[in-house]
Amino acid sequence: GKPLKPGNELDQALNEVSKDLMKSPPLPSIPKPPRFETERSNSPKVIQVASPLYPKDSKVATRQAIGDAFVALGKADSRIWSISADTSNSTYSDKFTKEFPDRSVECYIAEQNMAGIAAGLAARGLIPFVSTFGAFLARAFDQIRMTALSGLNVKYFGTHAGVSIGEDGPSQMALEDLAAFRTLQNSVVLYPSDAISAYACIVNMANYHGPAYIRLSRPATPLIYSPDEQFEIGDAKLVVSSNAPKLSIISAGVVLHEVLKAVKELNVDCLQVIDLYCLKPFPRAKLLKLLESSNGRCIVFEEHAAEGGVGESVASGLAGHIREWNHVAVSRIPRSGPPEEQLDSFGLSAKSIKEKIQKILG
């Protein structure tokens, strides 16, 4: 993410390119894959791993849970493979590669090839996890779509989601990923908000047979849950409750933390906050019950495009039961800047969220 310094660094790089690559490009070595017998069973094996050990008051990015959960899964089941696209140090999937180099494939900046390799491995009975920035998975959507249509067991890590990645700018920000993956048949779409829930969701992905996507964030955030909390596919979590809620606030990821800050500052007992960590399958029954308790009044905050993300998931999943609807999302092309300024510019900072809620409550 940094330019070469003029002088020695630039001269050395140009010399290496002209001397080593331009004159005689190295030929790749492609070994013949070993024979692999697919495991056949009427009762699929359940992969079990220990709970994560994060210090109680620590701040951990959800993307960091990839390294921890991925390594634990790799130790528990030899079918787990890592397929990456030159971002493994940023997605933390390099932890898996260091432990299991013989089950790791580096595809470099070739996301379509990466998705194709993962599909081939899944067809042989393995469980490949594809990891890159969520924005870059758009390049491989045709291959991802065909994987889903074929019913292949491929899992996708999409990191650096939303405007909170900051200075890297809009080309790196996944803002359409939830919409894309929600369209895939038989898919699971997860969006955890802290490292503990991310760890649990990754383990549950491994035990789900079919395509699954998990959206992960760059910034380190506080832990919300205890290590023994369960995050079943098709559920949601009530993180702030009220005996007489006047408004249901729904969010996920980094923005959920901004919501929690805002609610704490408001210091009122008429708000309930819901962590929608699973968008698909949508937890309709649970959210319907919670929404009814707030008389159908709802607001969604998310760092995704307004189309196809958390908000539209709620709007379509609870259609006919929402009496008052509010939705704050990424409504224009972002620019480069600090995460705090990015969030604030879209009304997603704790300060902006607090003002919005005050306005709704009157």
Short mmCIF file of C-alpha atoms in Angstrom, two decimals:
data_model
loop_
_atom_site.label_atom_id
_atom_site.label_comp_id
_atom_site.label_asym_id
_atom_site.label_seq_id
_atom_site.Cartn_x
_atom_site.Cartn_y
_atom_site.Cartn_z
CA GLY A 1 0.00 0.00 0.00
CA LYS A 2 3.01 2.37 -0.16
CA PRO A 3 4.90 3.73 -3.18
CA LEU A 4 8.58 2.94 -3.60
CA LYS A 5 10.91 5.68 -2.38
CA PRO A 6 12.82 7.49 -5.15
CA GLY A 7 16.44 6.44 -5.31
CA ASN A 8 17.64 3.05 -4.14
CA GLU A 9 14.23 1.32 -3.76
CA LEU A 10 12.93 2.42 -7.17
CA ASP A 11 16.21 1.75 -8.97
CA GLN A 12 16.51 -1.71 -7.43
CA ALA A 13 12.92 -2.61 -8.37
CA LEU A 14 13.30 -1.44 -11.97
CA ASN A 15 16.56 -3.34 -12.27
CA GLU A 16 14.97 -6.56 -10.98
CA VAL A 17 12.04 -6.25 -13.38
CA SER A 18 14.18 -5.58 -16.45
CA LYS A 19 16.88 -8.13 -15.61
CA ASP A 20 14.93 -11.05 -14.16
CA LEU A 21 11.46 -10.89 -15.67
CA MET A 22 11.50 -9.06 -18.98
CA LYS A 23 14.39 -11.01 -20.52
CA SER A 24 13.62 -14.56 -19.42
CA PRO A 25 10.32 -15.06 -17.59
CA PRO A 26 10.44 -18.03 -15.20
CA LEU A 27 8.47 -21.10 -16.26
CA PRO A 28 5.91 -22.32 -13.72
CA SER A 29 6.19 -25.78 -12.26
CA ILE A 30 2.81 -27.50 -12.08
CA PRO A 31 2.97 -30.85 -10.27
CA LYS A 32 0.46 -33.58 -11.00
CA PRO A 33 -2.13 -33.63 -8.22
CA PRO A 34 -2.18 -36.71 -5.99
CA ARG A 35 -5.06 -39.15 -6.24
CA PHE A 36 -7.79 -38.31 -3.78
CA GLU A 37 -10.67 -40.51 -2.71
CA THR A 38 -13.78 -38.54 -1.72
CA GLU A 39 -15.10 -39.36 1.74
CA ARG A 40 -18.56 -40.91 1.46
CA SER A 41 -20.91 -40.94 4.42
CA ASN A 42 -24.65 -40.71 5.08
CA SER A 43 -23.81 -38.77 8.27
CA PRO A 44 -21.41 -35.92 7.39
CA LYS A 45 -18.57 -35.43 9.83
CA VAL A 46 -19.09 -32.54 12.27
CA ILE A 47 -15.90 -30.51 12.69
CA GLN A 48 -15.43 -29.47 16.31
CA VAL A 49 -12.87 -26.95 17.57
CA ALA A 50 -12.20 -25.23 20.89
CA SER A 51 -13.59 -21.76 21.64
CA PRO A 52 -11.31 -18.76 20.97
CA LEU A 53 -9.16 -17.32 23.76
CA TYR A 54 -9.30 -13.56 23.32
CA PRO A 55 -8.54 -11.36 26.36
CA LYS A 56 -11.79 -9.94 27.71
CA ASP A 57 -10.95 -6.25 27.24
CA SER A 58 -9.01 -6.60 23.99
CA LYS A 59 -9.81 -5.09 20.61
CA VAL A 60 -9.68 -7.58 17.74
CA ALA A 61 -10.68 -7.15 14.10
CA THR A 62 -13.14 -9.71 12.80
CA ARG A 63 -10.71 -10.48 9.94
CA GLN A 64 -8.17 -11.65 12.55
CA ALA A 65 -10.51 -14.47 13.51
CA ILE A 66 -9.76 -16.02 10.12
CA GLY A 67 -6.26 -16.95 11.23
CA ASP A 68 -7.36 -18.41 14.56
CA ALA A 69 -10.47 -20.29 13.40
CA PHE A 70 -8.86 -21.39 10.15
CA VAL A 71 -5.85 -22.98 11.87
CA ALA A 72 -8.11 -24.71 14.42
CA LEU A 73 -10.25 -26.12 11.59
CA GLY A 74 -7.16 -27.23 9.69
CA LYS A 75 -5.94 -29.18 12.69
CA ALA A 76 -9.34 -30.79 13.16
CA ASP A 77 -9.97 -31.82 9.55
CA SER A 78 -7.51 -32.50 6.73
CA ARG A 79 -10.15 -31.62 4.11
CA ILE A 80 -9.77 -27.91 4.92
CA TRP A 81 -7.72 -26.03 2.29
CA SER A 82 -6.74 -22.39 1.82
CA ILE A 83 -7.01 -20.68 -1.59
CA SER A 84 -5.81 -17.06 -1.59
CA ALA A 85 -5.16 -14.21 -4.02
CA ASP A 86 -2.07 -12.35 -2.87
CA THR A 87 -3.74 -10.83 0.22
CA SER A 88 -3.09 -13.56 2.80
CA ASN A 89 -1.12 -11.26 5.13
CA SER A 90 -4.08 -8.86 5.23
CA THR A 91 -6.76 -11.54 5.55
CA TYR A 92 -4.73 -13.49 8.15
CA SER A 93 -5.10 -16.66 6.10
CA ASP A 94 -1.29 -16.77 6.03
CA LYS A 95 -1.48 -18.32 9.50
CA PHE A 96 -3.08 -21.38 7.92
CA THR A 97 -0.46 -21.46 5.15
CA LYS A 98 2.39 -21.45 7.67
CA GLU A 99 0.83 -24.41 9.48
CA PHE A 100 -0.35 -26.33 6.41
CA PRO A 101 1.67 -25.30 3.33
CA ASP A 102 0.73 -28.53 1.53
CA ARG A 103 -2.96 -27.56 1.78
CA SER A 104 -2.53 -23.98 0.60
CA VAL A 105 -2.68 -22.56 -2.93
CA GLU A 106 -1.50 -19.03 -3.74
CA CYS A 107 -3.23 -17.77 -6.89
CA TYR A 108 -1.81 -14.24 -6.80
CA ILE A 109 -3.93 -11.51 -8.37
CA ALA A 110 -6.13 -13.87 -10.39
CA GLU A 111 -9.44 -14.10 -8.57
CA GLN A 112 -11.27 -15.99 -11.34
CA ASN A 113 -8.59 -18.66 -11.31
CA MET A 114 -8.75 -18.73 -7.50
CA ALA A 115 -12.50 -19.40 -7.56
CA GLY A 116 -12.06 -22.05 -10.26
CA ILE A 117 -9.36 -23.90 -8.31
CA ALA A 118 -11.57 -23.85 -5.20
CA ALA A 119 -14.46 -25.33 -7.20
CA GLY A 120 -12.22 -28.11 -8.48
CA LEU A 121 -11.01 -28.98 -4.98
CA ALA A 122 -14.58 -28.98 -3.66
CA ALA A 123 -15.58 -31.34 -6.47
CA ARG A 124 -12.95 -33.76 -5.14
CA GLY A 125 -14.52 -33.74 -1.67
CA LEU A 126 -12.33 -31.12 -0.01
CA ILE A 127 -13.50 -27.98 1.84
CA PRO A 128 -11.69 -25.01 0.29
CA PHE A 129 -11.80 -21.57 1.91
CA VAL A 130 -11.24 -18.71 -0.54
CA SER A 131 -9.84 -15.50 0.99
CA THR A 132 -9.38 -12.00 -0.41
CA PHE A 133 -10.80 -8.51 0.00
CA GLY A 134 -14.57 -8.65 -0.40
CA ALA A 135 -14.40 -6.09 -3.21
CA PHE A 136 -12.11 -8.31 -5.28
CA LEU A 137 -14.52 -11.26 -5.24
CA ALA A 138 -16.64 -9.29 -7.71
CA ARG A 139 -14.02 -10.12 -10.35
CA ALA A 140 -14.78 -13.81 -9.94
CA PHE A 141 -18.56 -13.71 -9.63
CA ASP A 142 -19.19 -15.82 -12.72
CA GLN A 143 -17.07 -18.64 -11.30
CA ILE A 144 -18.65 -18.19 -7.86
CA ARG A 145 -22.13 -18.36 -9.40
CA MET A 146 -21.29 -21.59 -11.25
CA THR A 147 -19.89 -23.04 -8.01
CA ALA A 148 -23.23 -22.38 -6.33
CA LEU A 149 -25.23 -23.79 -9.26
CA SER A 150 -23.10 -26.92 -9.04
CA GLY A 151 -23.79 -27.27 -5.33
CA LEU A 152 -20.10 -27.20 -4.47
CA ASN A 153 -18.90 -26.81 -0.91
CA VAL A 154 -16.78 -23.65 -1.22
CA LYS A 155 -16.45 -21.03 1.53
CA TYR A 156 -15.58 -17.39 0.87
CA PHE A 157 -13.83 -14.94 3.19
CA GLY A 158 -14.45 -11.32 2.12
CA THR A 159 -12.43 -8.92 4.24
CA HIS A 160 -12.01 -5.12 4.28
CA ALA A 161 -15.75 -4.54 3.97
CA GLY A 162 -17.31 -1.11 3.92
CA VAL A 163 -16.08 2.46 4.25
CA SER A 164 -14.39 1.79 7.61
CA ILE A 165 -11.29 0.46 5.83
CA GLY A 166 -10.41 4.16 5.47
CA GLU A 167 -7.61 5.56 3.37
CA ASP A 168 -7.42 2.71 0.84
CA GLY A 169 -10.37 4.28 -0.93
CA PRO A 170 -13.49 3.06 -2.76
CA SER A 171 -11.72 0.59 -5.08
CA GLN A 172 -10.87 -1.52 -2.02
CA MET A 173 -14.22 -1.14 -0.20
CA ALA A 174 -16.67 -4.01 -0.49
CA LEU A 175 -20.05 -2.26 -0.78
CA GLU A 176 -21.93 -4.69 -3.05
CA ASP A 177 -20.82 -8.05 -1.67
CA LEU A 178 -23.82 -8.85 0.53
CA ALA A 179 -26.20 -8.19 -2.36
CA ALA A 180 -24.21 -10.45 -4.69
CA PHE A 181 -23.88 -13.42 -2.33
CA ARG A 182 -27.50 -13.21 -1.18
CA THR A 183 -28.58 -14.01 -4.76
CA LEU A 184 -26.80 -17.38 -4.82
CA GLN A 185 -29.04 -20.41 -4.40
CA ASN A 186 -28.56 -22.43 -1.20
CA SER A 187 -25.99 -19.92 0.06
CA VAL A 188 -25.29 -18.79 3.60
CA VAL A 189 -24.35 -15.13 4.17
CA LEU A 190 -22.80 -14.12 7.50
CA TYR A 191 -21.70 -10.72 8.84
CA PRO A 192 -20.29 -10.95 12.40
CA SER A 193 -19.52 -7.94 14.58
CA ASP A 194 -16.73 -9.10 16.88
CA ALA A 195 -13.91 -11.64 16.79
CA ILE A 196 -15.76 -14.18 18.95
CA SER A 197 -18.82 -14.24 16.70
CA ALA A 198 -16.58 -14.28 13.61
CA TYR A 199 -14.70 -17.31 14.93
CA ALA A 200 -17.94 -19.17 15.66
CA CYS A 201 -19.43 -18.24 12.27
CA ILE A 202 -16.34 -19.53 10.44
CA VAL A 203 -16.61 -22.86 12.25
CA ASN A 204 -20.33 -23.06 11.40
CA MET A 205 -19.51 -22.29 7.76
CA ALA A 206 -17.18 -25.27 7.67
CA ASN A 207 -19.98 -27.51 8.91
CA TYR A 208 -22.51 -26.25 6.39
CA HIS A 209 -22.54 -28.16 3.10
CA GLY A 210 -22.82 -25.63 0.32
CA PRO A 211 -21.57 -22.17 -0.66
CA ALA A 212 -21.10 -19.74 2.22
CA TYR A 213 -19.82 -16.16 2.48
CA ILE A 214 -18.62 -14.26 5.52
CA ARG A 215 -18.14 -10.48 5.46
CA LEU A 216 -15.29 -9.29 7.69
CA SER A 217 -14.00 -5.89 8.72
CA ARG A 218 -10.59 -4.25 8.94
CA PRO A 219 -10.71 -2.14 12.15
CA ALA A 220 -10.03 -3.67 15.56
CA THR A 221 -13.17 -3.48 17.70
CA PRO A 222 -14.09 -4.44 21.29
CA LEU A 223 -15.49 -7.87 22.10
CA ILE A 224 -19.25 -7.99 22.54
CA TYR A 225 -19.82 -11.65 23.37
CA SER A 226 -18.46 -14.28 25.71
CA PRO A 227 -16.44 -17.20 24.27
CA ASP A 228 -19.21 -19.74 24.91
CA GLU A 229 -21.87 -17.80 22.96
CA GLN A 230 -23.48 -19.75 20.11
CA PHE A 231 -23.95 -18.27 16.61
CA GLU A 232 -26.14 -20.67 14.74
CA ILE A 233 -26.80 -20.17 11.04
CA GLY A 234 -30.21 -18.52 10.61
CA ASP A 235 -30.24 -16.59 13.90
CA ALA A 236 -29.67 -13.05 15.21
CA LYS A 237 -28.66 -11.61 18.60
CA LEU A 238 -30.43 -9.09 20.83
CA VAL A 239 -27.51 -7.12 22.29
CA VAL A 240 -29.47 -4.31 23.98
CA SER A 241 -32.91 -5.12 25.36
CA SER A 242 -35.81 -3.02 26.64
CA ASN A 243 -38.97 -3.90 28.51
CA ALA A 244 -40.92 -1.38 26.42
CA PRO A 245 -38.96 -0.67 23.22
CA LYS A 246 -40.06 2.26 21.06
CA LEU A 247 -37.53 1.54 18.32
CA SER A 248 -35.68 -1.53 16.99
CA ILE A 249 -32.16 -0.74 15.78
CA ILE A 250 -30.62 -3.33 13.45
CA SER A 251 -26.98 -3.36 12.39
CA ALA A 252 -23.88 -5.55 11.98
CA GLY A 253 -20.11 -5.32 11.70
CA VAL A 254 -18.17 -2.18 12.63
CA VAL A 255 -21.30 -0.02 12.53
CA LEU A 256 -22.91 -2.08 15.31
CA HIS A 257 -20.16 -0.78 17.61
CA GLU A 258 -21.03 2.79 16.63
CA VAL A 259 -24.67 2.02 17.39
CA LEU A 260 -23.76 0.68 20.82
CA LYS A 261 -21.74 3.83 21.59
CA ALA A 262 -24.66 6.02 20.54
CA VAL A 263 -27.20 4.07 22.60
CA LYS A 264 -24.94 4.22 25.65
CA GLU A 265 -24.64 8.01 25.31
CA LEU A 266 -28.41 8.41 24.87
CA ASN A 267 -28.94 6.53 28.15
CA VAL A 268 -32.62 5.75 27.55
CA ASP A 269 -34.46 2.48 28.19
CA CYS A 270 -36.72 2.49 25.13
CA LEU A 271 -34.27 1.11 22.54
CA GLN A 272 -33.43 -2.43 21.52
CA VAL A 273 -30.38 -3.25 19.39
CA ILE A 274 -30.22 -6.33 17.17
CA ASP A 275 -27.06 -7.84 15.70
CA LEU A 276 -28.12 -9.32 12.35
CA TYR A 277 -25.03 -11.50 11.94
CA CYS A 278 -26.83 -13.90 9.57
CA LEU A 279 -28.52 -12.36 6.54
CA LYS A 280 -29.20 -15.66 4.81
CA PRO A 281 -31.04 -17.74 5.83
CA PHE A 282 -32.91 -14.75 7.24
CA PRO A 283 -34.01 -15.15 10.90
CA ARG A 284 -37.56 -14.01 10.14
CA ALA A 285 -39.40 -15.47 13.12
CA LYS A 286 -37.01 -13.97 15.68
CA LEU A 287 -36.88 -10.53 14.06
CA LEU A 288 -40.64 -10.48 13.57
CA LYS A 289 -41.16 -11.04 17.29
CA LEU A 290 -38.65 -8.33 18.20
CA LEU A 291 -40.11 -5.87 15.71
CA GLU A 292 -43.63 -6.43 17.01
CA SER A 293 -42.40 -5.50 20.50
CA SER A 294 -41.37 -2.07 19.17
CA ASN A 295 -44.71 -1.62 17.38
CA GLY A 296 -43.14 -2.05 13.95
CA ARG A 297 -40.70 0.87 14.29
CA CYS A 298 -37.29 0.03 12.84
CA ILE A 299 -34.04 1.63 11.69
CA VAL A 300 -31.08 -0.06 9.98
CA PHE A 301 -27.51 1.27 9.96
CA GLU A 302 -25.00 -0.39 7.60
CA GLU A 303 -21.78 0.32 5.68
CA HIS A 304 -23.00 -1.31 2.49
CA ALA A 305 -24.78 0.11 -0.54
CA ALA A 306 -28.43 0.81 0.15
CA GLU A 307 -29.37 -1.87 -2.35
CA GLY A 308 -29.21 -5.53 -1.37
CA GLY A 309 -27.54 -5.35 2.04
CA VAL A 310 -28.73 -5.48 5.64
CA GLY A 311 -31.52 -2.96 5.08
CA GLU A 312 -33.11 -4.65 2.08
CA SER A 313 -32.72 -8.01 3.79
CA VAL A 314 -34.82 -6.67 6.68
CA ALA A 315 -37.29 -4.83 4.42
CA SER A 316 -38.01 -7.91 2.30
CA GLY A 317 -37.86 -10.39 5.17
CA LEU A 318 -40.33 -8.41 7.31
CA ALA A 319 -42.47 -6.94 4.53
CA GLY A 320 -45.92 -5.98 5.76
CA HIS A 321 -44.84 -5.84 9.41
CA ILE A 322 -42.78 -2.62 9.40
CA ARG A 323 -44.86 0.40 10.42
CA GLU A 324 -42.08 2.99 10.43
CA TRP A 325 -38.95 2.44 8.31
CA ASN A 326 -35.59 4.23 8.45
CA HIS A 327 -32.43 3.17 6.65
CA VAL A 328 -28.92 4.69 6.74
CA ALA A 329 -26.40 3.20 4.28
CA VAL A 330 -23.61 4.15 1.85
CA SER A 331 -25.56 6.31 -0.58
CA ARG A 332 -22.80 7.62 -2.87
CA ILE A 333 -19.25 6.81 -3.98
CA PRO A 334 -16.92 7.15 -0.96
CA ARG A 335 -13.57 8.91 -0.97
CA SER A 336 -10.28 8.17 0.75
CA GLY A 337 -9.98 9.26 4.37
CA PRO A 338 -9.69 8.11 8.00
CA PRO A 339 -12.26 5.48 9.05
CA GLU A 340 -13.91 7.81 11.57
CA GLU A 341 -14.43 10.50 8.93
CA GLN A 342 -15.69 7.97 6.40
CA LEU A 343 -18.33 6.67 8.79
CA ASP A 344 -19.38 10.16 9.85
CA SER A 345 -19.76 11.33 6.24
CA PHE A 346 -22.45 8.68 5.68
CA GLY A 347 -24.25 9.18 9.00
CA LEU A 348 -22.75 6.00 10.44
CA SER A 349 -20.61 7.39 13.27
CA ALA A 350 -21.81 7.20 16.88
CA LYS A 351 -22.42 10.97 16.83
CA SER A 352 -24.55 10.85 13.66
CA ILE A 353 -26.42 7.75 14.82
CA LYS A 354 -27.23 9.40 18.14
CA GLU A 355 -28.63 12.47 16.35
CA LYS A 356 -30.71 10.31 14.02
CA ILE A 357 -32.24 8.31 16.87
CA GLN A 358 -33.02 11.48 18.83
CA LYS A 359 -34.82 12.87 15.80
CA ILE A 360 -36.91 9.69 15.39
CA LEU A 361 -37.82 9.53 19.07
CA GLY A 362 -38.68 13.22 19.11
#
